[in-house]
Each structure stands twice: as C-alpha cells, then as structure tokens.
C-alpha cells in the first residue's frame, strides 16, 4: 500500500454542482468549489462511530 502522507485533491460532481474533495492523513474535507468552508470528517470520528455525531454538530454550528 502507498501511505497517505500528503493531501490528495479531486473534483467531484454532486447534483450538478462541483465540489473539491481533499483526503489527507487527518481525514477528508468536502467543499463546494470556489469556497473555503465545507464538511470536515476526521478518520478518528469515522472509525469510532462518532462520524454522524461530528457531522451533525458541525452542521448545527454552521447554521448559526
């Protein structure tokens, strides 16, 4: 296996909108193209099962 030691960026289309997906050693980030803020998911949250809780918390903080 190749270790993930630096960020890997890819563009993905979701419902006809472009997003930038960044996968790095800490986790993954999904951001609408041209924006700076988006969804962040840490590997530790994903493995521990706290991913849904972390995502819901982040979404609630962004709506304020």
CSV table of N, CA and C in Angstrom, one decimal, residues 11-21 30-35:
chain,number,residue,atom,x,y,z
A,11,UNK,N,-11.9,16.6,-7.9
A,11,UNK,CA,-13.2,17.3,-8.1
A,11,UNK,C,-14.2,16.2,-8.2
A,12,UNK,N,-15.4,16.5,-7.6
A,12,UNK,CA,-16.5,15.5,-7.7
A,12,UNK,C,-17.8,16.3,-8.0
A,13,UNK,N,-18.6,15.8,-8.9
A,13,UNK,CA,-19.9,16.4,-9.2
A,13,UNK,C,-21.0,15.8,-8.3
A,14,UNK,N,-21.8,16.6,-7.6
A,14,UNK,CA,-22.9,16.1,-6.8
A,14,UNK,C,-24.1,17.0,-7.2
A,15,UNK,N,-25.1,16.3,-7.8
A,15,UNK,CA,-26.3,17.1,-8.2
A,15,UNK,C,-26.0,18.3,-9.0
A,16,UNK,N,-25.1,18.1,-10.0
A,16,UNK,CA,-24.7,19.1,-11.0
A,16,UNK,C,-23.9,20.3,-10.3
A,17,UNK,N,-23.4,20.1,-9.1
A,17,UNK,CA,-22.6,21.1,-8.5
A,17,UNK,C,-21.2,20.5,-8.2
A,18,UNK,N,-20.2,21.3,-8.5
A,18,UNK,CA,-18.8,20.9,-8.4
A,18,UNK,C,-18.3,21.1,-6.9
A,19,UNK,N,-17.7,20.0,-6.4
A,19,UNK,CA,-17.1,20.1,-5.0
A,19,UNK,C,-15.6,19.6,-5.2
A,20,UNK,N,-14.8,20.1,-4.2
A,20,UNK,CA,-13.5,19.6,-4.1
A,20,UNK,C,-13.4,18.7,-2.9
A,21,UNK,N,-12.9,17.5,-3.1
A,21,UNK,CA,-12.7,16.5,-2.1
A,21,UNK,C,-11.2,16.4,-1.8
A,30,UNK,N,-14.9,18.0,2.3
A,30,UNK,CA,-15.7,18.2,1.1
A,30,UNK,C,-16.2,19.7,1.1
A,31,UNK,N,-15.8,20.4,0.0
A,31,UNK,CA,-16.0,21.9,0.0
A,31,UNK,C,-16.6,22.2,-1.4
A,32,UNK,N,-17.7,23.0,-1.4
A,32,UNK,CA,-18.2,23.5,-2.7
A,32,UNK,C,-17.0,24.2,-3.4
A,33,UNK,N,-16.9,23.9,-4.7
A,33,UNK,CA,-15.8,24.5,-5.5
A,33,UNK,C,-15.9,26.0,-5.4
A,34,UNK,N,-14.7,26.7,-5.1
A,34,UNK,CA,-14.6,28.1,-5.0
A,34,UNK,C,-14.9,28.6,-3.6
A,35,UNK,N,-15.2,27.8,-2.7
A,35,UNK,CA,-15.5,28.2,-1.3
A,35,UNK,C,-14.4,27.7,-0.4
